[in-house]
mmCIF file of C-alpha atoms in Angstrom:
data_model
loop_
_atom_site.group_PDB
_atom_site.id
_atom_site.type_symbol
_atom_site.label_atom_id
_atom_site.label_comp_id
_atom_site.label_asym_id
_atom_site.label_seq_id
_atom_site.Cartn_x
_atom_site.Cartn_y
_atom_site.Cartn_z
ATOM 1 C CA MET A 1 77.890 56.976 98.175
ATOM 2 C CA ARG A 2 77.831 60.084 99.565
ATOM 3 C CA ASP A 3 75.072 61.299 97.232
ATOM 4 C CA SER A 4 72.059 58.031 95.858
ATOM 5 C CA ALA A 5 72.702 59.732 92.252
ATOM 6 C CA VAL A 6 75.491 59.646 90.006
ATOM 7 C CA LEU A 7 76.252 62.447 87.884
ATOM 8 C CA HIS A 8 77.295 61.985 83.920
ATOM 9 C CA ILE A 9 77.808 65.105 82.945
ATOM 10 C CA LYS A 10 78.292 65.387 78.408
ATOM 11 C CA GLY A 11 78.892 67.836 75.891
ATOM 12 C CA ARG A 12 82.875 69.154 75.760
ATOM 13 C CA VAL A 13 84.771 69.649 78.523
ATOM 14 C CA LEU A 14 87.562 71.963 79.402
ATOM 15 C CA VAL A 15 90.330 70.374 81.225
ATOM 16 C CA GLY A 16 92.983 72.590 79.577
ATOM 17 C CA PRO A 17 93.209 75.589 77.630
ATOM 18 C CA ASP A 18 93.303 73.296 74.477
ATOM 19 C CA THR A 19 96.463 75.123 73.013
ATOM 20 C CA GLY A 20 97.381 72.876 70.561
ATOM 21 C CA ASP A 21 100.848 71.874 72.807
ATOM 22 C CA ALA A 22 98.124 70.118 75.371
ATOM 23 C CA ALA A 23 97.011 66.088 74.340
ATOM 24 C CA GLY A 24 93.718 65.941 76.701
ATOM 25 C CA ASP A 25 92.871 69.027 77.131
ATOM 26 C CA ILE A 26 88.868 68.300 76.084
ATOM 27 C CA ARG A 27 87.139 65.199 76.918
ATOM 28 C CA ASP A 28 83.217 64.837 75.354
ATOM 29 C CA GLU A 29 82.202 63.002 79.220
ATOM 30 C CA LEU A 30 83.469 63.401 82.503
ATOM 31 C CA TRP A 31 81.441 61.512 86.122
ATOM 32 C CA VAL A 32 80.585 62.517 89.801
ATOM 33 C CA VAL A 33 80.722 60.008 92.221
ATOM 34 C CA ASP A 34 80.489 60.723 95.371
ATOM 35 C CA GLY A 35 81.680 64.323 95.610
ATOM 36 C CA ARG A 36 85.225 63.523 92.931
ATOM 37 C CA ILE A 37 84.956 63.580 89.015
ATOM 38 C CA THR A 38 86.225 60.625 88.060
ATOM 39 C CA PHE A 39 87.180 59.624 83.757
ATOM 40 C CA GLU A 40 85.315 56.255 84.204
ATOM 41 C CA ARG A 41 82.582 55.444 83.818
ATOM 42 C CA PRO A 42 81.469 53.326 87.228
ATOM 43 C CA ALA A 43 80.277 50.134 87.265
ATOM 44 C CA GLY A 44 77.608 48.983 88.100
ATOM 45 C CA ALA A 45 75.676 53.001 88.202
ATOM 46 C CA ARG A 46 71.803 52.874 88.133
ATOM 47 C CA ASP A 47 70.824 56.804 89.305
ATOM 48 C CA ILE A 48 72.274 58.480 86.831
ATOM 49 C CA ARG A 49 71.350 62.246 86.061
ATOM 50 C CA LEU A 50 72.695 63.881 83.487
ATOM 51 C CA ILE A 51 74.137 66.898 82.750
ATOM 52 C CA GLU A 52 74.999 68.111 79.093
ATOM 53 C CA GLY A 53 76.681 71.454 77.681
ATOM 54 C CA TRP A 54 80.465 73.139 78.304
ATOM 55 C CA VAL A 55 81.974 72.832 81.589
ATOM 56 C CA LEU A 56 85.014 74.828 83.183
ATOM 57 C CA PRO A 57 86.585 73.555 85.879
ATOM 58 C CA GLY A 58 84.595 76.455 88.788
ATOM 59 C CA LEU A 59 85.843 79.811 88.366
ATOM 60 C CA VAL A 60 87.936 81.462 90.180
ATOM 61 C CA ASP A 61 87.451 85.121 91.887
ATOM 62 C CA ALA A 62 91.864 85.751 92.134
ATOM 63 C CA HIS A 63 90.297 88.564 94.486
ATOM 64 C CA CYS A 64 86.884 89.338 96.844
ATOM 65 C CA HIS A 65 85.757 90.209 100.179
ATOM 66 C CA VAL A 66 83.246 87.573 101.774
ATOM 67 C CA GLY A 67 82.827 89.357 105.427
ATOM 68 C CA LEU A 68 83.233 92.939 104.770
ATOM 69 C CA ASP A 69 81.301 96.012 102.786
ATOM 70 C CA ALA A 70 81.442 99.225 103.497
ATOM 71 C CA HIS A 71 81.191 100.101 106.851
ATOM 72 C CA GLY A 72 83.555 97.034 108.356
ATOM 73 C CA ALA A 73 82.960 93.818 108.766
ATOM 74 C CA VAL A 74 79.111 92.166 108.437
ATOM 75 C CA ASP A 75 78.051 89.744 110.277
ATOM 76 C CA ASP A 76 77.593 85.822 109.261
ATOM 77 C CA SER A 77 74.042 86.137 107.769
ATOM 78 C CA THR A 78 75.342 88.986 104.719
ATOM 79 C CA SER A 79 77.940 86.632 104.517
ATOM 80 C CA GLU A 80 75.946 83.918 103.206
ATOM 81 C CA LYS A 81 74.203 85.793 100.315
ATOM 82 C CA GLN A 82 77.999 87.119 99.210
ATOM 83 C CA ALA A 83 79.305 84.079 99.040
ATOM 84 C CA LEU A 84 75.787 82.272 97.717
ATOM 85 C CA THR A 85 75.776 85.074 94.622
ATOM 86 C CA ASP A 86 79.155 84.852 93.746
ATOM 87 C CA ARG A 87 78.536 80.893 94.177
ATOM 88 C CA ASP A 88 75.252 81.197 92.141
ATOM 89 C CA ALA A 89 77.859 82.764 88.773
ATOM 90 C CA GLY A 90 79.943 80.158 89.553
ATOM 91 C CA ALA A 91 82.713 81.372 91.637
ATOM 92 C CA LEU A 92 83.486 78.329 93.740
ATOM 93 C CA LEU A 93 87.214 79.621 94.434
ATOM 94 C CA LEU A 94 87.997 82.137 96.382
ATOM 95 C CA ARG A 95 90.693 84.309 97.029
ATOM 96 C CA ASP A 96 89.422 86.513 99.709
ATOM 97 C CA ALA A 97 92.147 89.649 99.559
ATOM 98 C CA GLY A 98 91.264 90.781 103.677
ATOM 99 C CA SER A 99 89.224 91.014 105.538
ATOM 100 C CA PRO A 100 88.436 91.509 109.118
ATOM 101 C CA ALA A 101 85.877 89.125 109.153
ATOM 102 C CA ASP A 102 86.184 85.427 110.495
ATOM 103 C CA THR A 103 84.640 83.600 108.299
ATOM 104 C CA ARG A 104 86.499 80.399 109.033
ATOM 105 C CA TRP A 105 82.623 78.937 109.580
ATOM 106 C CA ILE A 106 82.196 78.591 105.661
ATOM 107 C CA ASP A 107 84.539 75.497 105.323
ATOM 108 C CA ASP A 108 81.573 73.737 107.169
ATOM 109 C CA ARG A 109 79.319 74.304 104.463
ATOM 110 C CA GLU A 110 79.332 71.970 101.390
ATOM 111 C CA ASP A 111 76.697 73.971 99.371
ATOM 112 C CA LEU A 112 79.351 77.876 99.940
ATOM 113 C CA PRO A 113 82.598 78.077 97.691
ATOM 114 C CA ARG A 114 86.000 76.852 99.019
ATOM 115 C CA ILE A 115 87.895 80.416 100.154
ATOM 116 C CA ILE A 116 91.895 81.262 99.947
ATOM 117 C CA ARG A 117 91.937 83.577 103.404
ATOM 118 C CA ALA A 118 94.724 86.312 102.835
ATOM 119 C CA GLY A 119 93.659 87.870 107.010
ATOM 120 C CA ARG A 120 92.672 91.189 107.375
ATOM 121 C CA HIS A 121 94.699 94.551 105.359
ATOM 122 C CA ILE A 122 97.038 95.867 106.852
ATOM 123 C CA ALA A 123 97.583 98.970 105.766
ATOM 124 C CA ARG A 124 99.756 102.369 107.696
ATOM 125 C CA THR A 125 97.775 104.357 109.883
ATOM 126 C CA ARG A 126 94.711 106.510 108.469
ATOM 127 C CA ARG A 127 96.476 105.193 105.095
ATOM 128 C CA TYR A 128 92.352 103.272 104.133
ATOM 129 C CA ILE A 129 88.956 102.814 103.997
ATOM 130 C CA ARG A 130 87.928 103.018 107.810
ATOM 131 C CA ASN A 131 87.328 100.036 109.810
ATOM 132 C CA TYR A 132 88.907 97.392 107.232
ATOM 133 C CA ALA A 133 92.770 96.419 108.040
ATOM 134 C CA TYR A 134 94.974 96.334 111.564
ATOM 135 C CA GLU A 135 96.399 99.709 110.705
ATOM 136 C CA ILE A 136 99.527 100.050 111.881
ATOM 137 C CA GLU A 137 103.503 102.316 111.861
ATOM 138 C CA PRO A 138 106.117 99.643 110.165
ATOM 139 C CA GLU A 139 107.866 98.874 113.392
ATOM 140 C CA ASP A 140 105.772 96.686 113.665
ATOM 141 C CA LEU A 141 104.881 95.614 110.053
ATOM 142 C CA VAL A 142 106.808 92.617 110.442
ATOM 143 C CA ALA A 143 105.290 91.662 113.390
ATOM 144 C CA TYR A 144 101.317 91.654 112.039
ATOM 145 C CA VAL A 145 102.775 90.060 108.292
ATOM 146 C CA ALA A 146 103.426 87.298 110.948
ATOM 147 C CA ALA A 147 100.002 86.646 112.757
ATOM 148 C CA GLU A 148 98.309 87.715 109.498
ATOM 149 C CA ALA A 149 100.796 84.520 108.023
ATOM 150 C CA ARG A 150 100.094 81.812 110.149
ATOM 151 C CA ARG A 151 95.353 82.849 110.283
ATOM 152 C CA GLY A 152 96.107 83.025 106.596
ATOM 153 C CA ASP A 153 95.435 79.881 104.298
ATOM 154 C CA GLY A 154 98.907 81.132 102.762
ATOM 155 C CA TRP A 155 98.772 84.877 101.331
ATOM 156 C CA VAL A 156 99.098 87.895 103.666
ATOM 157 C CA LYS A 157 97.387 91.071 102.691
ATOM 158 C CA LEU A 158 99.187 94.645 102.276
ATOM 159 C CA VAL A 159 97.853 98.085 101.532
ATOM 160 C CA GLY A 160 100.626 99.301 99.496
ATOM 161 C CA ASP A 161 99.334 103.104 98.634
ATOM 162 C CA TRP A 162 97.351 104.647 99.757
ATOM 163 C CA ILE A 163 96.042 109.515 99.770
ATOM 164 C CA ASP A 164 98.982 110.982 101.494
ATOM 165 C CA ARG A 165 97.007 113.998 103.033
ATOM 166 C CA GLU A 166 99.842 115.732 102.941
ATOM 167 C CA THR A 167 100.808 115.578 99.210
ATOM 168 C CA GLY A 168 97.418 115.530 98.550
ATOM 169 C CA ASP A 169 97.935 112.294 96.006
ATOM 170 C CA LEU A 170 98.849 108.572 96.277
ATOM 171 C CA GLY A 171 101.248 107.406 98.141
ATOM 172 C CA SER A 172 104.112 104.283 98.858
ATOM 173 C CA CYS A 173 103.054 103.515 102.661
ATOM 174 C CA TRP A 174 106.119 101.793 103.904
ATOM 175 C CA PRO A 175 109.556 102.284 103.330
ATOM 176 C CA ARG A 176 111.562 100.063 101.643
ATOM 177 C CA GLY A 177 113.689 97.218 105.209
ATOM 178 C CA ALA A 178 110.457 97.045 106.566
ATOM 179 C CA VAL A 179 108.880 95.637 104.011
ATOM 180 C CA GLU A 180 111.573 93.666 103.472
ATOM 181 C CA ALA A 181 111.676 92.303 106.448
ATOM 182 C CA ALA A 182 107.901 91.819 106.618
ATOM 183 C CA ILE A 183 107.926 89.935 103.289
ATOM 184 C CA ALA A 184 110.624 87.966 104.337
ATOM 185 C CA GLU A 185 108.616 86.565 107.522
ATOM 186 C CA ALA A 186 105.711 85.823 105.364
ATOM 187 C CA HIS A 187 107.992 83.543 103.187
ATOM 188 C CA ARG A 188 109.846 81.975 106.166
ATOM 189 C CA LEU A 189 106.185 82.053 106.889
ATOM 190 C CA GLY A 190 105.007 79.176 104.044
ATOM 191 C CA ALA A 191 102.211 81.792 103.109
ATOM 192 C CA ARG A 192 103.013 84.291 100.081
ATOM 193 C CA VAL A 193 102.095 88.529 99.856
ATOM 194 C CA THR A 194 100.253 90.466 98.253
ATOM 195 C CA ALA A 195 99.453 94.140 98.174
ATOM 196 C CA HIS A 196 97.079 97.398 96.901
ATOM 197 C CA CYS A 197 98.424 99.534 94.955
ATOM 198 C CA PHE A 198 97.226 101.968 92.434
ATOM 199 C CA ALA A 199 100.245 104.721 91.841
ATOM 200 C CA GLU A 200 102.974 104.351 90.357
ATOM 201 C CA GLU A 201 105.928 105.193 92.190
ATOM 202 C CA SER A 202 105.336 102.420 95.203
ATOM 203 C CA LEU A 203 105.720 99.405 92.325
ATOM 204 C CA ALA A 204 109.399 98.243 92.401
ATOM 205 C CA PRO A 205 109.982 98.088 96.053
ATOM 206 C CA LEU A 206 107.321 95.977 96.090
ATOM 207 C CA VAL A 207 108.856 93.840 93.572
ATOM 208 C CA GLU A 208 112.168 94.492 94.489
ATOM 209 C CA ALA A 209 111.540 93.484 98.194
ATOM 210 C CA GLY A 210 110.048 89.573 97.255
ATOM 211 C CA ILE A 211 106.265 90.684 97.374
ATOM 212 C CA ASP A 212 103.909 87.565 94.574
ATOM 213 C CA CYS A 213 101.262 89.295 93.290
ATOM 214 C CA VAL A 214 100.314 93.018 92.878
ATOM 215 C CA GLU A 215 95.969 94.072 93.270
ATOM 216 C CA HIS A 216 94.705 96.210 91.213
ATOM 217 C CA ALA A 217 98.332 97.449 89.657
ATOM 218 C CA THR A 218 97.449 100.501 87.108
ATOM 219 C CA GLY A 219 100.509 101.794 88.225
ATOM 220 C CA LEU A 220 102.016 100.256 85.834
ATOM 221 C CA THR A 221 104.739 101.212 83.599
ATOM 222 C CA GLU A 222 106.978 100.578 80.910
ATOM 223 C CA GLU A 223 110.011 100.762 83.741
ATOM 224 C CA THR A 224 108.272 98.468 86.195
ATOM 225 C CA ILE A 225 106.397 95.907 83.372
ATOM 226 C CA PRO A 226 109.600 94.587 82.732
ATOM 227 C CA LEU A 227 110.935 94.116 86.147
ATOM 228 C CA PHE A 228 107.164 92.475 87.133
ATOM 229 C CA ALA A 229 107.100 90.139 83.728
ATOM 230 C CA GLU A 230 111.256 89.078 85.404
ATOM 231 C CA ARG A 231 110.538 88.509 88.863
ATOM 232 C CA GLY A 232 107.173 86.621 88.034
ATOM 233 C CA VAL A 233 104.728 88.919 89.652
ATOM 234 C CA ALA A 234 101.082 88.302 89.626
ATOM 235 C CA ILE A 235 99.009 91.203 88.772
ATOM 236 C CA VAL A 236 94.623 90.706 89.446
ATOM 237 C CA PRO A 237 94.112 94.110 87.884
ATOM 238 C CA THR A 238 90.189 94.350 88.444
ATOM 239 C CA LEU A 239 88.444 96.208 86.199
ATOM 240 C CA VAL A 240 85.505 96.125 86.898
ATOM 241 C CA THR A 241 86.279 98.333 89.732
ATOM 242 C CA ILE A 242 88.666 100.396 87.708
ATOM 243 C CA ALA A 243 85.409 101.419 86.226
ATOM 244 C CA THR A 244 84.449 102.924 89.557
ATOM 245 C CA PHE A 245 87.491 105.804 89.523
ATOM 246 C CA PRO A 246 86.100 108.056 87.609
ATOM 247 C CA ARG A 247 83.489 108.483 90.092
ATOM 248 C CA LEU A 248 85.697 108.143 92.703
ATOM 249 C CA ALA A 249 87.513 110.777 91.622
ATOM 250 C CA LEU A 250 84.315 113.555 91.219
ATOM 251 C CA GLY A 251 83.648 112.370 95.511
ATOM 252 C CA GLY A 252 86.984 113.351 96.010
ATOM 253 C CA GLU A 253 88.421 116.368 93.697
ATOM 254 C CA ALA A 254 86.539 118.891 96.090
ATOM 255 C CA ARG A 255 89.348 117.865 98.917
ATOM 256 C CA PHE A 256 92.239 116.476 96.589
ATOM 257 C CA PRO A 257 91.820 117.795 92.873
ATOM 258 C CA ARG A 258 95.192 116.286 92.204
ATOM 259 C CA TRP A 259 94.022 112.641 93.050
ATOM 260 C CA ALA A 260 91.061 113.297 91.787
ATOM 261 C CA ASP A 261 93.153 114.106 88.356
ATOM 262 C CA HIS A 262 95.478 110.673 88.588
ATOM 263 C CA MET A 263 92.428 108.907 88.985
ATOM 264 C CA ARG A 264 90.343 109.551 86.724
ATOM 265 C CA ARG A 265 94.099 109.317 83.961
ATOM 266 C CA LEU A 266 94.766 105.624 85.501
ATOM 267 C CA HIS A 267 91.055 104.771 84.166
ATOM 268 C CA GLU A 268 91.710 105.940 81.228
ATOM 269 C CA ARG A 269 94.498 103.315 80.428
ATOM 270 C CA ARG A 270 93.567 100.880 81.908
ATOM 271 C CA TYR A 271 93.196 98.407 79.023
ATOM 272 C CA GLU A 272 96.308 99.362 77.383
ATOM 273 C CA THR A 273 98.220 98.899 80.558
ATOM 274 C CA VAL A 274 96.910 94.803 81.373
ATOM 275 C CA ARG A 275 97.589 94.517 78.123
ATOM 276 C CA ALA A 276 101.271 96.075 78.141
ATOM 277 C CA ALA A 277 101.874 93.448 80.721
ATOM 278 C CA TYR A 278 100.369 90.491 79.512
ATOM 279 C CA ASP A 279 102.091 91.023 76.114
ATOM 280 C CA ALA A 280 105.351 91.308 78.462
ATOM 281 C CA GLY A 281 104.615 87.573 79.756
ATOM 282 C CA ILE A 282 103.140 88.714 83.461
ATOM 283 C CA PRO A 283 100.925 86.554 85.330
ATOM 284 C CA ILE A 284 97.329 87.591 85.520
ATOM 285 C CA TYR A 285 95.530 86.289 86.933
ATOM 286 C CA THR A 286 90.816 87.535 87.247
ATOM 287 C CA GLY A 287 89.506 89.038 90.704
ATOM 288 C CA THR A 288 86.603 91.773 91.291
ATOM 289 C CA ASP A 289 87.510 93.597 94.294
ATOM 290 C CA ALA A 290 83.863 92.747 95.309
ATOM 291 C CA GLY A 291 82.625 93.397 98.797
ATOM 292 C CA GLY A 292 83.439 96.772 100.345
ATOM 293 C CA GLY A 293 81.609 99.458 97.697
ATOM 294 C CA MET A 294 81.429 96.668 95.052
ATOM 295 C CA ALA A 295 78.883 93.879 94.486
ATOM 296 C CA HIS A 296 79.510 90.163 94.559
ATOM 297 C CA GLY A 297 79.153 87.208 91.110
ATOM 298 C CA LEU A 298 80.909 90.089 88.737
ATOM 299 C CA VAL A 299 83.564 87.052 87.877
ATOM 300 C CA GLY A 300 82.081 86.020 84.709
ATOM 301 C CA GLN A 301 82.056 90.277 83.813
ATOM 302 C CA GLU A 302 85.807 90.498 84.721
ATOM 303 C CA VAL A 303 86.660 87.976 81.991
ATOM 304 C CA ALA A 304 84.702 90.406 79.644
ATOM 305 C CA GLU A 305 87.213 93.086 80.891
ATOM 306 C CA LEU A 306 90.589 91.101 79.989
ATOM 307 C CA VAL A 307 89.222 91.148 76.808
ATOM 308 C CA LYS A 308 87.698 94.179 75.595
ATOM 309 C CA ALA A 309 91.973 95.162 77.161
ATOM 310 C CA GLY A 310 92.871 93.284 74.655
ATOM 311 C CA ILE A 311 93.780 90.161 75.724
ATOM 312 C CA PRO A 312 92.382 87.040 74.734
ATOM 313 C CA ALA A 313 90.214 84.457 75.217
ATOM 314 C CA ARG A 314 91.484 81.353 75.930
ATOM 315 C CA ASP A 315 94.227 83.013 78.731
ATOM 316 C CA ALA A 316 91.275 85.379 79.587
ATOM 317 C CA LEU A 317 89.532 82.235 80.375
ATOM 318 C CA SER A 318 92.859 80.299 81.946
ATOM 319 C CA ALA A 319 93.117 83.940 83.918
ATOM 320 C CA ALA A 320 89.805 82.732 85.385
ATOM 321 C CA THR A 321 90.182 78.668 85.477
ATOM 322 C CA TRP A 322 92.741 76.959 84.619
ATOM 323 C CA GLY A 323 96.062 79.023 84.882
ATOM 324 C CA ALA A 324 94.659 79.784 88.238
ATOM 325 C CA ARG A 325 93.906 77.253 90.015
ATOM 326 C CA ASP A 326 97.174 75.945 89.622
ATOM 327 C CA TRP A 327 98.113 79.113 91.061
ATOM 328 C CA LEU A 328 96.950 79.158 94.247
ATOM 329 C CA GLY A 329 97.735 74.382 94.170
ATOM 330 C CA ARG A 330 94.088 73.835 93.260
ATOM 331 C CA PRO A 331 92.855 71.584 91.425
ATOM 332 C CA GLY A 332 90.813 71.361 87.907
ATOM 333 C CA LEU A 333 89.153 68.885 86.594
ATOM 334 C CA THR A 334 91.704 66.021 87.035
ATOM 335 C CA GLU A 335 90.654 62.799 88.156
ATOM 336 C CA GLY A 336 89.472 61.577 91.668
ATOM 337 C CA ALA A 337 89.060 65.701 92.268
ATOM 338 C CA SER A 338 86.336 66.901 93.808
ATOM 339 C CA ALA A 339 83.269 68.180 90.735
ATOM 340 C CA ASP A 340 83.412 71.315 91.151
ATOM 341 C CA LEU A 341 83.139 73.003 87.733
ATOM 342 C CA VAL A 342 80.875 75.408 86.272
ATOM 343 C CA VAL A 343 77.568 74.322 82.650
ATOM 344 C CA TYR A 344 77.542 76.897 80.089
ATOM 345 C CA ASP A 345 74.680 76.573 77.370
ATOM 346 C CA SER A 346 77.255 77.533 74.270
ATOM 347 C CA ASP A 347 81.112 77.690 74.054
ATOM 348 C CA PRO A 348 83.221 80.644 76.083
ATOM 349 C CA ARG A 349 86.507 80.061 73.720
ATOM 350 C CA ALA A 350 84.220 81.131 70.788
ATOM 351 C CA ASP A 351 82.422 84.503 73.136
ATOM 352 C CA VAL A 352 83.539 84.502 77.087
ATOM 353 C CA ARG A 353 80.239 86.660 77.646
ATOM 354 C CA VAL A 354 78.260 83.016 78.581
ATOM 355 C CA LEU A 355 79.934 83.146 82.239
ATOM 356 C CA THR A 356 77.606 84.808 83.215
ATOM 357 C CA THR A 357 74.341 82.842 82.545
ATOM 358 C CA PRO A 358 75.369 79.221 84.007
ATOM 359 C CA ARG A 359 73.240 76.674 83.530
ATOM 360 C CA ARG A 360 74.091 74.876 86.313
ATOM 361 C CA VAL A 361 76.791 75.025 89.242
ATOM 362 C CA VAL A 362 78.731 71.778 90.506
ATOM 363 C CA LEU A 363 80.209 71.741 94.008
ATOM 364 C CA ARG A 364 81.319 69.129 96.256
ATOM 365 C CA GLY A 365 79.342 66.906 93.567
ATOM 366 C CA ARG A 366 76.321 68.631 94.211
ATOM 367 C CA VAL A 367 74.761 70.781 91.799
ATOM 368 C CA VAL A 368 73.697 73.403 93.656
ATOM 369 C CA GLY A 369 72.026 75.663 90.792
#
């Protein structure tokens, strides 16, 4: 065995959402042997450590940025602190939605979360935050998407809209033909494509071009929601980040008053937007936008925000656990899977706020928190 101790996790093991249509979604116990989950008591085990509580798969932050702060790429020490903060909050699987830093070294650290990378942001020239993205023009989009598809872990991240200095408001970044060709190339290379989008006008062209996911999606309306639902395009609302829109608007309204007013309106209807998306059947997953200007370790707060928007607690939990892991192609609490799990004092289905205070965090079979 890699570790001498066998872990015996006992209590209520939430293997699935327990919606009444799936057998075995709740188990009474599991064991961890050599870093992997088994539901069979290991024969001959002597050194057994008992951990009791309510158990979930390691949480998923499907939109974060390890290796990034407000000014751009950070050093390895700062990246490590960011990853540790997410880990200690129970986020053991991170989809890094764009970073200029090389964080591949994290993959060799058994004490740090698993990361699914989308390479570096791809933005239009002077249409995104300085030092974050490759800033290019449409004729180069396919080539850059191809490069990031090869560099990432099955995802590519576009900046779909940003402030247009000529109009003083949010505006789409890419012409339809360029983005269609770029998404087709990513798909040919086996990668999915997501895009940062705040505004209304950028959404339909991206969905019709074949995009797989949209980040933030604050501009969803009754016209575009059915389109997302029909095409199965997922959204990651990042409500903890959308909460900062009024502050952002205040800071930019002297120069861009139209943009500031627009951001406030998007903020005011954020819960209504997310609930309408849920009611239409759009897949929704948790993401915090950690990195940049947002703190890491907020995934529990994001789940609570989804509940506040009107999503039932079990579906909000699934957006951060069972459903999110399936979407990203990573196992949960299954026989033989890596033991990446979080233990809580009480039932998270009864009150999701317990997610902010894990009792124990187990990563790759080791108790790390």
